[in-house]
PDB file with SEQRES, HELIX, SHEET and CRYST1 records, atoms N, CA, C and O in Angstrom:
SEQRES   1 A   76  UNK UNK UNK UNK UNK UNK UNK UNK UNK UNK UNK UNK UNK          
SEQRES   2 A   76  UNK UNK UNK UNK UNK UNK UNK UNK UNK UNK UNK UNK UNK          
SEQRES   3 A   76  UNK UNK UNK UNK UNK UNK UNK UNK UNK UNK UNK UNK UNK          
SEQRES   4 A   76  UNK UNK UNK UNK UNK UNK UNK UNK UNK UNK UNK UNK UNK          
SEQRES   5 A   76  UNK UNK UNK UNK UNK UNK UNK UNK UNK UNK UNK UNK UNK          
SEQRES   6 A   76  UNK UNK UNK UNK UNK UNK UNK UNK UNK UNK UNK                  
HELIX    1 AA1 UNK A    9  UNK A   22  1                                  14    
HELIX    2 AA2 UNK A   48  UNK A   50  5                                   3    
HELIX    3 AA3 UNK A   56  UNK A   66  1                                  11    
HELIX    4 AA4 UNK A   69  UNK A   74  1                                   6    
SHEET    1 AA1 2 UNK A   2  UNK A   3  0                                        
SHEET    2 AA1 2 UNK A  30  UNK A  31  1                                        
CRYST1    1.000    1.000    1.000  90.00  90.00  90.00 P 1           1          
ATOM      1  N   UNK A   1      -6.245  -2.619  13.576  1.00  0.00           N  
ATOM      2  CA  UNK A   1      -6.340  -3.897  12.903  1.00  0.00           C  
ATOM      3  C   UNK A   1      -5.872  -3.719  11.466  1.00  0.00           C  
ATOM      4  O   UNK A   1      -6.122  -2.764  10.731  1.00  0.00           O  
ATOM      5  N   UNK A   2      -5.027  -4.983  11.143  1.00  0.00           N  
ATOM      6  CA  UNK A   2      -4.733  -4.987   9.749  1.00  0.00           C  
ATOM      7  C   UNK A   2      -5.211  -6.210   9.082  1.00  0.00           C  
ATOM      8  O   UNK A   2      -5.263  -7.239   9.756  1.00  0.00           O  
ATOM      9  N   UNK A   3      -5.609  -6.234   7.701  1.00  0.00           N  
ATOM     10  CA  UNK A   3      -6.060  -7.559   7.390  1.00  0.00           C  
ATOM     11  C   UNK A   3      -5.944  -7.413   5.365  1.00  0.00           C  
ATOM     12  O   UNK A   3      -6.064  -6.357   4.744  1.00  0.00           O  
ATOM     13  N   UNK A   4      -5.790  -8.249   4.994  1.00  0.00           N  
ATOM     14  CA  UNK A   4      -5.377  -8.643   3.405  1.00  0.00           C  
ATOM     15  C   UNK A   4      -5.782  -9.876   3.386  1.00  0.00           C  
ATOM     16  O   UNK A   4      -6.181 -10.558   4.330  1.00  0.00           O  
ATOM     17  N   UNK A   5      -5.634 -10.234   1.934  1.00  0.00           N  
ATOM     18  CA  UNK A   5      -5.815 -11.457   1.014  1.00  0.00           C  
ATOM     19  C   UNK A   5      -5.320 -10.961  -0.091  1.00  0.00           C  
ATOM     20  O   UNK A   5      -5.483  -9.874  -0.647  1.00  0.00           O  
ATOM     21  N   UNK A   6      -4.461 -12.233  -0.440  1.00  0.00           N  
ATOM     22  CA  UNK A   6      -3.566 -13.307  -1.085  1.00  0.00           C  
ATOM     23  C   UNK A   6      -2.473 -11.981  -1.360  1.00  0.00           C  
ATOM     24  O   UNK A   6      -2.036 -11.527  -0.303  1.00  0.00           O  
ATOM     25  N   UNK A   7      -2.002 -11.340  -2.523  1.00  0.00           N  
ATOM     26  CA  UNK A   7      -1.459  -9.762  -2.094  1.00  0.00           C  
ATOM     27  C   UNK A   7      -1.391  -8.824  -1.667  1.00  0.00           C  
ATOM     28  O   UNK A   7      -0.363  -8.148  -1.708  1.00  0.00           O  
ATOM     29  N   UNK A   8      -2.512  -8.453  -1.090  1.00  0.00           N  
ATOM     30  CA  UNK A   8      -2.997  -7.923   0.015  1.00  0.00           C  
ATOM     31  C   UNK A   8      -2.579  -8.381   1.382  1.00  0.00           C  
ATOM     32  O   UNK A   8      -2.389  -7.543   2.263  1.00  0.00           O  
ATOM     33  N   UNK A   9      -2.405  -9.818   1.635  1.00  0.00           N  
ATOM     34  CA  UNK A   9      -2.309 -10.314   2.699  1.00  0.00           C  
ATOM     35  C   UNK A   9      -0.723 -10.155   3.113  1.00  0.00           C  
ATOM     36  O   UNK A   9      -0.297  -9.973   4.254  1.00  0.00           O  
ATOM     37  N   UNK A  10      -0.016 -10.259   1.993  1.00  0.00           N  
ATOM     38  CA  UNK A  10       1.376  -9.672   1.898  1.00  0.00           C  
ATOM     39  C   UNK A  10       1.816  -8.221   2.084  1.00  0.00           C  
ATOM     40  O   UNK A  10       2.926  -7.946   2.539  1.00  0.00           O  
ATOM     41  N   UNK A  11       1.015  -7.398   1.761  1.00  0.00           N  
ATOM     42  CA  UNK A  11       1.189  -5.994   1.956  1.00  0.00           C  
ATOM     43  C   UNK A  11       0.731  -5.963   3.458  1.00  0.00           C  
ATOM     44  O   UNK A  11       1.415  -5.317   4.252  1.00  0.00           O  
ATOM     45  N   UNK A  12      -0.249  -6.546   3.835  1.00  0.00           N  
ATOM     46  CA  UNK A  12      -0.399  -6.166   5.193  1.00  0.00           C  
ATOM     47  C   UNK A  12       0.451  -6.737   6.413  1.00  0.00           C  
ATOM     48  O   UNK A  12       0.503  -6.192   7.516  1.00  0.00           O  
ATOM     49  N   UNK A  13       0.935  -7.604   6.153  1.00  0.00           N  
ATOM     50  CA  UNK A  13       2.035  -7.981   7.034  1.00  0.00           C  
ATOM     51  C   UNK A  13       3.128  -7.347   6.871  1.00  0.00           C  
ATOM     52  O   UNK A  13       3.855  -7.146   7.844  1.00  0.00           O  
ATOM     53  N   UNK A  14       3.490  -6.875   5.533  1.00  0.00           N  
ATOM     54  CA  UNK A  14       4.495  -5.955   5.725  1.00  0.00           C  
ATOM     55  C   UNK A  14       4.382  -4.559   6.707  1.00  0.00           C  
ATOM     56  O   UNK A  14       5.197  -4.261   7.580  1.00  0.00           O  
ATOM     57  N   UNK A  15       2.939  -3.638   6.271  1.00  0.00           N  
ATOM     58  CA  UNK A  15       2.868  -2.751   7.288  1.00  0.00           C  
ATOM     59  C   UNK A  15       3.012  -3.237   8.683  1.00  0.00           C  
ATOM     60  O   UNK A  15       4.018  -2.780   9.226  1.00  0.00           O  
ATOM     61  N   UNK A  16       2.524  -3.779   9.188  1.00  0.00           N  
ATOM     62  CA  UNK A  16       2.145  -4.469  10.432  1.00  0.00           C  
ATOM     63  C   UNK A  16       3.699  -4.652  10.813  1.00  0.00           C  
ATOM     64  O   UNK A  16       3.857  -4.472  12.020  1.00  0.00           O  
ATOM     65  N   UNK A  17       4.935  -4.969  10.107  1.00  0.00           N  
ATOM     66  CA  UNK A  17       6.322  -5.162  10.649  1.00  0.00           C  
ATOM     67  C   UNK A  17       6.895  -3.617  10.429  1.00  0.00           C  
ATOM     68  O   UNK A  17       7.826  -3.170  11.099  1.00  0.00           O  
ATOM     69  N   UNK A  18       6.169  -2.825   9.335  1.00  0.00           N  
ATOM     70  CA  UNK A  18       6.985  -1.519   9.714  1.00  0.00           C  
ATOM     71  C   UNK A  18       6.182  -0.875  10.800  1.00  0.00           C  
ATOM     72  O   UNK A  18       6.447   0.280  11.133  1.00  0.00           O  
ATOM     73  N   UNK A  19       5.271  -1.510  11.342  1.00  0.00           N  
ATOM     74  CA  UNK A  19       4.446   0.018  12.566  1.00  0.00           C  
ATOM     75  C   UNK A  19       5.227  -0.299  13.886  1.00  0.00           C  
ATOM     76  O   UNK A  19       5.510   0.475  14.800  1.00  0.00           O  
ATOM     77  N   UNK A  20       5.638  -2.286  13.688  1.00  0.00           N  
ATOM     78  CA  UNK A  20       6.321  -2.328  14.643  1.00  0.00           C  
ATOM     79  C   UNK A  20       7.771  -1.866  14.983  1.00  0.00           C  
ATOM     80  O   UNK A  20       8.098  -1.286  16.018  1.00  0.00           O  
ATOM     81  N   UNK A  21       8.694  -2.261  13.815  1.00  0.00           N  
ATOM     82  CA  UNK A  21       9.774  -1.376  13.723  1.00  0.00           C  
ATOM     83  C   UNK A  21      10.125   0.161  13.770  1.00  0.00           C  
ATOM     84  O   UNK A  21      11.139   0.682  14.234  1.00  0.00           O  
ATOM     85  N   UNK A  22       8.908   0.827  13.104  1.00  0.00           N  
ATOM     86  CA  UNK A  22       9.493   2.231  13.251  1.00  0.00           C  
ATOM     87  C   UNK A  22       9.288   2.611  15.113  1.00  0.00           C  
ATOM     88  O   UNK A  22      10.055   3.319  15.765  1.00  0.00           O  
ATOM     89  N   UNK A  23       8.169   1.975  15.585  1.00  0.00           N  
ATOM     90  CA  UNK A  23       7.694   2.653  17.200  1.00  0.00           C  
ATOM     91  C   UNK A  23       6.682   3.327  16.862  1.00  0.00           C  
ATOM     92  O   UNK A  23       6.182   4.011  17.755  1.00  0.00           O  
ATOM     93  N   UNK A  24       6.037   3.366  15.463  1.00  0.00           N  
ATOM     94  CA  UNK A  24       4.686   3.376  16.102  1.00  0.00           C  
ATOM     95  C   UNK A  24       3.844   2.764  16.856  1.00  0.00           C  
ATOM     96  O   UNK A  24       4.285   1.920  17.636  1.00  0.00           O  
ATOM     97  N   UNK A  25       2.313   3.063  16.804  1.00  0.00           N  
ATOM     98  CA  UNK A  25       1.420   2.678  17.891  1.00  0.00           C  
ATOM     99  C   UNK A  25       1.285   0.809  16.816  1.00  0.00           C  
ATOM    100  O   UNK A  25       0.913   0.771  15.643  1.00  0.00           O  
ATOM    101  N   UNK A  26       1.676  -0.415  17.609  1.00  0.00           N  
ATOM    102  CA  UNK A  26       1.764  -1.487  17.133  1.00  0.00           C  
ATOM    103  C   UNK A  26       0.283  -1.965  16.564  1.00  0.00           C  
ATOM    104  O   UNK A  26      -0.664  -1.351  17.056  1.00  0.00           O  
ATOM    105  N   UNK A  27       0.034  -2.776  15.789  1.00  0.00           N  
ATOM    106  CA  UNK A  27      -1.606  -3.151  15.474  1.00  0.00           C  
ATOM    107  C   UNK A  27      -1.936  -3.819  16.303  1.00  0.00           C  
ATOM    108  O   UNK A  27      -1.089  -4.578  16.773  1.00  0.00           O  
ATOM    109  N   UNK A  28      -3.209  -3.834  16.810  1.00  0.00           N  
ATOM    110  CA  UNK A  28      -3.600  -5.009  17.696  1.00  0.00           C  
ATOM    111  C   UNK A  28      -4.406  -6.220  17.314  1.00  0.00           C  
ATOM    112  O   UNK A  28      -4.869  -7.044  18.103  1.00  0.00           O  
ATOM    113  N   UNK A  29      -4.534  -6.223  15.767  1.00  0.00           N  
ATOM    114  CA  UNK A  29      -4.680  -7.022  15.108  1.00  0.00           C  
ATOM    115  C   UNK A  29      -4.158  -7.461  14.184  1.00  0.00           C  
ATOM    116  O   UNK A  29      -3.496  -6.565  13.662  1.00  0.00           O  
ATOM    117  N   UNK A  30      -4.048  -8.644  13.501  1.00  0.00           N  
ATOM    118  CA  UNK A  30      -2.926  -9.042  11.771  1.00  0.00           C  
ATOM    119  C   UNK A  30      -4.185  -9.935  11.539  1.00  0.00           C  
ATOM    120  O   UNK A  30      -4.594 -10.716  12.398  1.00  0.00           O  
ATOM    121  N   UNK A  31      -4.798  -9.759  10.266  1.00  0.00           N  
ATOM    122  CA  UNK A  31      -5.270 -11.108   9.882  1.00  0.00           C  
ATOM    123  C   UNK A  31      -5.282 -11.099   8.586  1.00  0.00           C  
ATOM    124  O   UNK A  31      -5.750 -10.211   7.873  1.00  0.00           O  
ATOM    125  N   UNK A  32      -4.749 -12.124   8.237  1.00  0.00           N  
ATOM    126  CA  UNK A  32      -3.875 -12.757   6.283  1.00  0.00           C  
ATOM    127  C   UNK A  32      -5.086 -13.712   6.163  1.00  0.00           C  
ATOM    128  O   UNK A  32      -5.720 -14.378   6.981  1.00  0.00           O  
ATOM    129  N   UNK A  33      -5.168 -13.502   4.695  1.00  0.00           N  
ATOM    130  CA  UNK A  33      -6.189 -14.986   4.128  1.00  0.00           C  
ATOM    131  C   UNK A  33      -5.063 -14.950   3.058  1.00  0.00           C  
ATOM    132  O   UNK A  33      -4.684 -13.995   2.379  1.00  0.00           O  
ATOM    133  N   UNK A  34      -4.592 -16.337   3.084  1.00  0.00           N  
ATOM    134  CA  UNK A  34      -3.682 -17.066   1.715  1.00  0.00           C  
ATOM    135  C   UNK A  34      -3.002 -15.723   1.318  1.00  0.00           C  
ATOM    136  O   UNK A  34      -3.247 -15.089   0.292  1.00  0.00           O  
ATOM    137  N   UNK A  35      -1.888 -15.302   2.529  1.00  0.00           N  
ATOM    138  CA  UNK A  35      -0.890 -14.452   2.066  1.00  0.00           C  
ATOM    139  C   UNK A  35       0.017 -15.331   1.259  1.00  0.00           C  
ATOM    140  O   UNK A  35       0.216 -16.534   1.428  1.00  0.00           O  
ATOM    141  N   UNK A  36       0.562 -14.495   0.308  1.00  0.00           N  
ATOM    142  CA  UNK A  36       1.724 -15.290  -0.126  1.00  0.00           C  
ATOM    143  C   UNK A  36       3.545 -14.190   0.690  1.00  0.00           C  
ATOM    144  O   UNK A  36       4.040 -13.132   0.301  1.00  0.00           O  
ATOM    145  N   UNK A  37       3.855 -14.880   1.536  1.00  0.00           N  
ATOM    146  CA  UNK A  37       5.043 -14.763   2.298  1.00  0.00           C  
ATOM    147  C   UNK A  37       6.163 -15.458   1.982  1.00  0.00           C  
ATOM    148  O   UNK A  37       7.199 -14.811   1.826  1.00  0.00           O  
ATOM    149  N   UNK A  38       6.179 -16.554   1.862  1.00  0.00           N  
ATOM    150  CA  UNK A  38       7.416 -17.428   1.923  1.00  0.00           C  
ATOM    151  C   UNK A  38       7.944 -17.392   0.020  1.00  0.00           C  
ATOM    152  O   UNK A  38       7.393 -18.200  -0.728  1.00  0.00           O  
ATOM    153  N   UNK A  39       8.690 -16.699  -0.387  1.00  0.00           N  
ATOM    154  CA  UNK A  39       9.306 -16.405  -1.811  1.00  0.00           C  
ATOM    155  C   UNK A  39      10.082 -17.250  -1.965  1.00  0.00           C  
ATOM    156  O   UNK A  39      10.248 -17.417  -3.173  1.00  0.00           O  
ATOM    157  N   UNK A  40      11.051 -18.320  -1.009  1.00  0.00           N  
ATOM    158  CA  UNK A  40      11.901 -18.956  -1.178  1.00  0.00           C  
ATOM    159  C   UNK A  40      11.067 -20.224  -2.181  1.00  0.00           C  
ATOM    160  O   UNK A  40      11.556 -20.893  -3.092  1.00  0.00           O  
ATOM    161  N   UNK A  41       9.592 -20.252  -1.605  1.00  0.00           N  
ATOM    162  CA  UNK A  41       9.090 -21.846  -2.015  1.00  0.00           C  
ATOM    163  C   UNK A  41       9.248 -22.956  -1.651  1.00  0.00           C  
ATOM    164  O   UNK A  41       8.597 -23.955  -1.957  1.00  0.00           O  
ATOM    165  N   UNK A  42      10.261 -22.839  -0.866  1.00  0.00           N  
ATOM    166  CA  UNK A  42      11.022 -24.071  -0.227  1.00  0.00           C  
ATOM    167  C   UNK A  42       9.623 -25.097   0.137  1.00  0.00           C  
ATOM    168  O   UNK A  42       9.621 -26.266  -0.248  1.00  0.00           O  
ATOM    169  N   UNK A  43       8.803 -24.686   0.685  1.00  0.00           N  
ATOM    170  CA  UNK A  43       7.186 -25.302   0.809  1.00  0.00           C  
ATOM    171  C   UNK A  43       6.424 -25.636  -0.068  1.00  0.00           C  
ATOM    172  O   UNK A  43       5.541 -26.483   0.066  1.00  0.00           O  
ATOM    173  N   UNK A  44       6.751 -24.811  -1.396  1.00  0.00           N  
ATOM    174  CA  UNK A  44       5.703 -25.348  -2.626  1.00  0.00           C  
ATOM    175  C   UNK A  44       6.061 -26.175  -3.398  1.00  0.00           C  
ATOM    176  O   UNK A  44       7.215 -26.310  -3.803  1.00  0.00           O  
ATOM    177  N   UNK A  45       4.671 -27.142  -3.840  1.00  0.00           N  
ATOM    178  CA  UNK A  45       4.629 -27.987  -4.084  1.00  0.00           C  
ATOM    179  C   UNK A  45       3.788 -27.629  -5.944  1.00  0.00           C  
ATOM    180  O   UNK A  45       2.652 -27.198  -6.141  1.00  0.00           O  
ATOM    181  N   UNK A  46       4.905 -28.021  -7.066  1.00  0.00           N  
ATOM    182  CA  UNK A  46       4.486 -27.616  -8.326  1.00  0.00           C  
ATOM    183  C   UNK A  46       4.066 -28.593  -8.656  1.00  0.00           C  
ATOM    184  O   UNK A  46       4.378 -28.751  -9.836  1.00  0.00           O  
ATOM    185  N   UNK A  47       3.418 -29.527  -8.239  1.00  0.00           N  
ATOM    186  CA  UNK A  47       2.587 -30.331  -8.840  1.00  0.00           C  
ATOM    187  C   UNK A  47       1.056 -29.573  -9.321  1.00  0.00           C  
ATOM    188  O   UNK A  47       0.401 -29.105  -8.389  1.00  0.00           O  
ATOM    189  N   UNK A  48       0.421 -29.429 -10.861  1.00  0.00           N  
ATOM    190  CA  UNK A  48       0.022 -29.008 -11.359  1.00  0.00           C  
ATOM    191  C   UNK A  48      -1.349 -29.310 -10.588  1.00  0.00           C  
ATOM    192  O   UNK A  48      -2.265 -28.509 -10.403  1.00  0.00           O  
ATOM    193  N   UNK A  49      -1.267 -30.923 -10.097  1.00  0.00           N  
ATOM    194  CA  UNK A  49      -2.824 -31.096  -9.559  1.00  0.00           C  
ATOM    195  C   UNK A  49      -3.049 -30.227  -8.509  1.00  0.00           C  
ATOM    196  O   UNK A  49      -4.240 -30.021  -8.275  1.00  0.00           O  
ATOM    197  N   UNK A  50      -1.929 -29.435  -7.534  1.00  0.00           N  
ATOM    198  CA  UNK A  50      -2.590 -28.485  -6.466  1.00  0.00           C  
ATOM    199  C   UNK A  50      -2.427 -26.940  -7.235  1.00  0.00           C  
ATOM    200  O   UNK A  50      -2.226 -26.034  -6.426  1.00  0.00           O  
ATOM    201  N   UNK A  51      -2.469 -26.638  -8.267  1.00  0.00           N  
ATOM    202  CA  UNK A  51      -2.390 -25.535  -8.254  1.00  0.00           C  
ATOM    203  C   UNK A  51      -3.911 -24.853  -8.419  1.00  0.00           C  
ATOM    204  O   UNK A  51      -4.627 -25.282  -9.323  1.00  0.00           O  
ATOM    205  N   UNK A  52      -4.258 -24.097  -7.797  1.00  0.00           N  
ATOM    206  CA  UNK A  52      -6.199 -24.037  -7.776  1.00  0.00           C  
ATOM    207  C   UNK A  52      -6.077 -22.767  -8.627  1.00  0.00           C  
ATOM    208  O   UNK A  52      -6.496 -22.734  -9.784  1.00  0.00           O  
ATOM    209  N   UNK A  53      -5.704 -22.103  -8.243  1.00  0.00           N  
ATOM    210  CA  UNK A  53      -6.330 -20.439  -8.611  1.00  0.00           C  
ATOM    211  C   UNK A  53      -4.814 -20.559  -9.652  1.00  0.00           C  
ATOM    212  O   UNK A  53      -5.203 -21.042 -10.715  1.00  0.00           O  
ATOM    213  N   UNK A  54      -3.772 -20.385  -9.706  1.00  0.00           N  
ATOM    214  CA  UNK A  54      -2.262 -19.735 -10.598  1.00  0.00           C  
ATOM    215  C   UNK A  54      -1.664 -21.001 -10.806  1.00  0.00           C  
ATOM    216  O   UNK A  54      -1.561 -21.945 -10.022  1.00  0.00           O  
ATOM    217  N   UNK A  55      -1.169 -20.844 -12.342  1.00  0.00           N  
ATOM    218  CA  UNK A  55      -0.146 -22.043 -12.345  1.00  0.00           C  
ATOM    219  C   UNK A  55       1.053 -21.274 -12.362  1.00  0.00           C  
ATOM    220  O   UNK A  55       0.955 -20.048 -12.422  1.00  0.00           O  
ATOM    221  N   UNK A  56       2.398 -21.932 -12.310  1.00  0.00           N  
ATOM    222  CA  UNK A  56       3.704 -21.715 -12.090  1.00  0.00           C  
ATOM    223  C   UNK A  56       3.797 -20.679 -13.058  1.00  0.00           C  
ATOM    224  O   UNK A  56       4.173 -19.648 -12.500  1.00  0.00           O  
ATOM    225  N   UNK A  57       3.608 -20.519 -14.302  1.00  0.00           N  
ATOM    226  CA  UNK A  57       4.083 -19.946 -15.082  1.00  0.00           C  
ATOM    227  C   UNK A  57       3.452 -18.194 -14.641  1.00  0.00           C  
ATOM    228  O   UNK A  57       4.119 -17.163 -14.548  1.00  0.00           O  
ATOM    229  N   UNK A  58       2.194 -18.361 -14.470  1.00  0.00           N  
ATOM    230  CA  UNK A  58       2.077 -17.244 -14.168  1.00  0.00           C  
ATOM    231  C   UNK A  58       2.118 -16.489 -12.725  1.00  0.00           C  
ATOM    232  O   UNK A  58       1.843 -15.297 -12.592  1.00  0.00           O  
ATOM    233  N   UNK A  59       2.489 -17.326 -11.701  1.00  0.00           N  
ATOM    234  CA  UNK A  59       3.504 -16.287 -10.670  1.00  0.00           C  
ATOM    235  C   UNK A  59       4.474 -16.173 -10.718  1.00  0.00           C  
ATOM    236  O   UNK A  59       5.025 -15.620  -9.766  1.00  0.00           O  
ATOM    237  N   UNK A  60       5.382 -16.692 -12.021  1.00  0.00           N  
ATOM    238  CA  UNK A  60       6.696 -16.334 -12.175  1.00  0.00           C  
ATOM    239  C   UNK A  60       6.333 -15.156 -12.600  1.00  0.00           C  
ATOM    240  O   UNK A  60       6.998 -14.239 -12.119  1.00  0.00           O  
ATOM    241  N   UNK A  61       5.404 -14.819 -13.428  1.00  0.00           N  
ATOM    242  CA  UNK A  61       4.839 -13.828 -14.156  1.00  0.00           C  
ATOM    243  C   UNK A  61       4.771 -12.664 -13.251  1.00  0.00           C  
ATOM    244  O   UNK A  61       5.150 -11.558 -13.635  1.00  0.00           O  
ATOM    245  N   UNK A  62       4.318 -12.860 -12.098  1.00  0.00           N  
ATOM    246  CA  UNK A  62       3.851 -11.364 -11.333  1.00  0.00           C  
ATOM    247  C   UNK A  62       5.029 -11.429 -10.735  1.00  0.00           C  
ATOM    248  O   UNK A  62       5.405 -10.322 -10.347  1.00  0.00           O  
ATOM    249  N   UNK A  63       5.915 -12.489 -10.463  1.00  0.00           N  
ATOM    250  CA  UNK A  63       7.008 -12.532  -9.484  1.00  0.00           C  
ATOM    251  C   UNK A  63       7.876 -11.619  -9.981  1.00  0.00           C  
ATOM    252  O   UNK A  63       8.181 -10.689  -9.235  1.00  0.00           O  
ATOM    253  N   UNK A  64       8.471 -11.681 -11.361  1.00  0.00           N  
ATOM    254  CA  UNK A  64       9.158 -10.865 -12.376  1.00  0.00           C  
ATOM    255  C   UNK A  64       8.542  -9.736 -12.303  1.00  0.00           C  
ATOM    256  O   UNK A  64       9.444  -8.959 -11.993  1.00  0.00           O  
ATOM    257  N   UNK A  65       7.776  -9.258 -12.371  1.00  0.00           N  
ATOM    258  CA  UNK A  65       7.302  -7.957 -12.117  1.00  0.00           C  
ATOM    259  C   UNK A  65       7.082  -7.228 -10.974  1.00  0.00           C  
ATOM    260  O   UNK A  65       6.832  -6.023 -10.990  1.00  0.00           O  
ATOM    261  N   UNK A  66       7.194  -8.147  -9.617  1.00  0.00           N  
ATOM    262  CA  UNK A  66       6.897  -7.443  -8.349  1.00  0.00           C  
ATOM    263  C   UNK A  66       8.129  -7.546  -7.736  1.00  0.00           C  
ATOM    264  O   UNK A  66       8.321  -6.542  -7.049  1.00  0.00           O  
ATOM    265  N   UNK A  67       9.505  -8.719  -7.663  1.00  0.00           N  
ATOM    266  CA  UNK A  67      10.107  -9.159  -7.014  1.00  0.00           C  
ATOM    267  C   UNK A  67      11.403  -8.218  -6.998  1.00  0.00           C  
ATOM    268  O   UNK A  67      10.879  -7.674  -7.970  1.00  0.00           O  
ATOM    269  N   UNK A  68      12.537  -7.545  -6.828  1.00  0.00           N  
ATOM    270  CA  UNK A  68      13.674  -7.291  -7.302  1.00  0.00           C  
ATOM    271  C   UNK A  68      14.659  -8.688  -7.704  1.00  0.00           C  
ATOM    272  O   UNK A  68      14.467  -9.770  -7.149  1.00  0.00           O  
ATOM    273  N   UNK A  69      15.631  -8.497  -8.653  1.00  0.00           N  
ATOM    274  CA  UNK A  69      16.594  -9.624  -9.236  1.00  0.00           C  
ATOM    275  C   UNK A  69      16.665 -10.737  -8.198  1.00  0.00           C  
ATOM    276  O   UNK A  69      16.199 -11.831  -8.520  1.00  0.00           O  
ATOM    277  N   UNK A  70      17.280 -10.553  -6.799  1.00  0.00           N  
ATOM    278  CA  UNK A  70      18.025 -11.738  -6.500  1.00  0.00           C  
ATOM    279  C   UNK A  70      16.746 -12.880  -6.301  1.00  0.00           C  
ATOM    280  O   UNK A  70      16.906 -13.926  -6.930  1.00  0.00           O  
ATOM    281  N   UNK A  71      15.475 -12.761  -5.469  1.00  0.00           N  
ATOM    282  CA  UNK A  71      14.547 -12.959  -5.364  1.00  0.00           C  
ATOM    283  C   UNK A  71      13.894 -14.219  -6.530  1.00  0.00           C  
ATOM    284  O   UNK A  71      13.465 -15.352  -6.311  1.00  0.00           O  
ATOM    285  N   UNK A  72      14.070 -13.335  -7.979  1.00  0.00           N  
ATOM    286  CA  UNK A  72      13.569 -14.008  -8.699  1.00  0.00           C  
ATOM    287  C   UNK A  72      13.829 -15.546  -9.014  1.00  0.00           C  
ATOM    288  O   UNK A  72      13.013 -16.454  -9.174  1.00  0.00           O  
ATOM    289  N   UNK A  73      15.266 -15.558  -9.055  1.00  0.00           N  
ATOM    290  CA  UNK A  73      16.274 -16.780  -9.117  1.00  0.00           C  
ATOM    291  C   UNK A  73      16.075 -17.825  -8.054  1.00  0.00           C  
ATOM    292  O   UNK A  73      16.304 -19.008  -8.306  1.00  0.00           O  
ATOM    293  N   UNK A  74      15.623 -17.399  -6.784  1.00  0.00           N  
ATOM    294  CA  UNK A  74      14.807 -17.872  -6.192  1.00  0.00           C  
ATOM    295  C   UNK A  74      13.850 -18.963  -5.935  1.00  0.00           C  
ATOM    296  O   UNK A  74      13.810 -20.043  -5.345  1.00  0.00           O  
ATOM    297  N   UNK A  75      12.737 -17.828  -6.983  1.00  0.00           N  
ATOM    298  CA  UNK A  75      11.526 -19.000  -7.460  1.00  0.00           C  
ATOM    299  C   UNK A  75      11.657 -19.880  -8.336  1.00  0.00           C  
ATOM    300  O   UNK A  75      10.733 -20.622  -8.669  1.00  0.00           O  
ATOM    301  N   UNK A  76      13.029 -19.925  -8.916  1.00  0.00           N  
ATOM    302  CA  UNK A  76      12.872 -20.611 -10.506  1.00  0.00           C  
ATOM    303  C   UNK A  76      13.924 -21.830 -10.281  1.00  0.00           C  
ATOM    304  O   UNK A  76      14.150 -22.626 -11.193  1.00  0.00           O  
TER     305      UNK A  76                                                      
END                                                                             
């Protein structure tokens, strides 16, 4: 079993696609709480009234620091 939240939940889906890709023994569990996956954003919604926990400015913030270049351009 693998399981994360919110960056965490991202790291663990990543393992979980390399155990499957390399041929290791696959997980027989995945469970994400509020992974953040989708970098494109194409789904998010910057209206300030939903932002609960991060506003924009500061996951550009970790984005710039976690993301490589093309990625970043991305979010912005």
């Amino acid at each position: 079993m693998v399981a994360g939240d919110s960056a965490g939940g991202g790291l663990a889906a990543h393992v979980v696609q390399r155990l499957r890709d390399e041929g290791r023994a696959a997980a027989a569990l995945q469970v994400l709480f509020s992974p953040g996956l989708d970098f494109t954003l194409e789904h998010a919604d910057r209206d300030p009234a939903f932002a609960m926990l991060l506003d924009w400015d500061t996951i550009e913030w970790f984005a710039t620091h976690a993301l490589p270049p093309p990625w970043i351009e991305l979010i912005r």
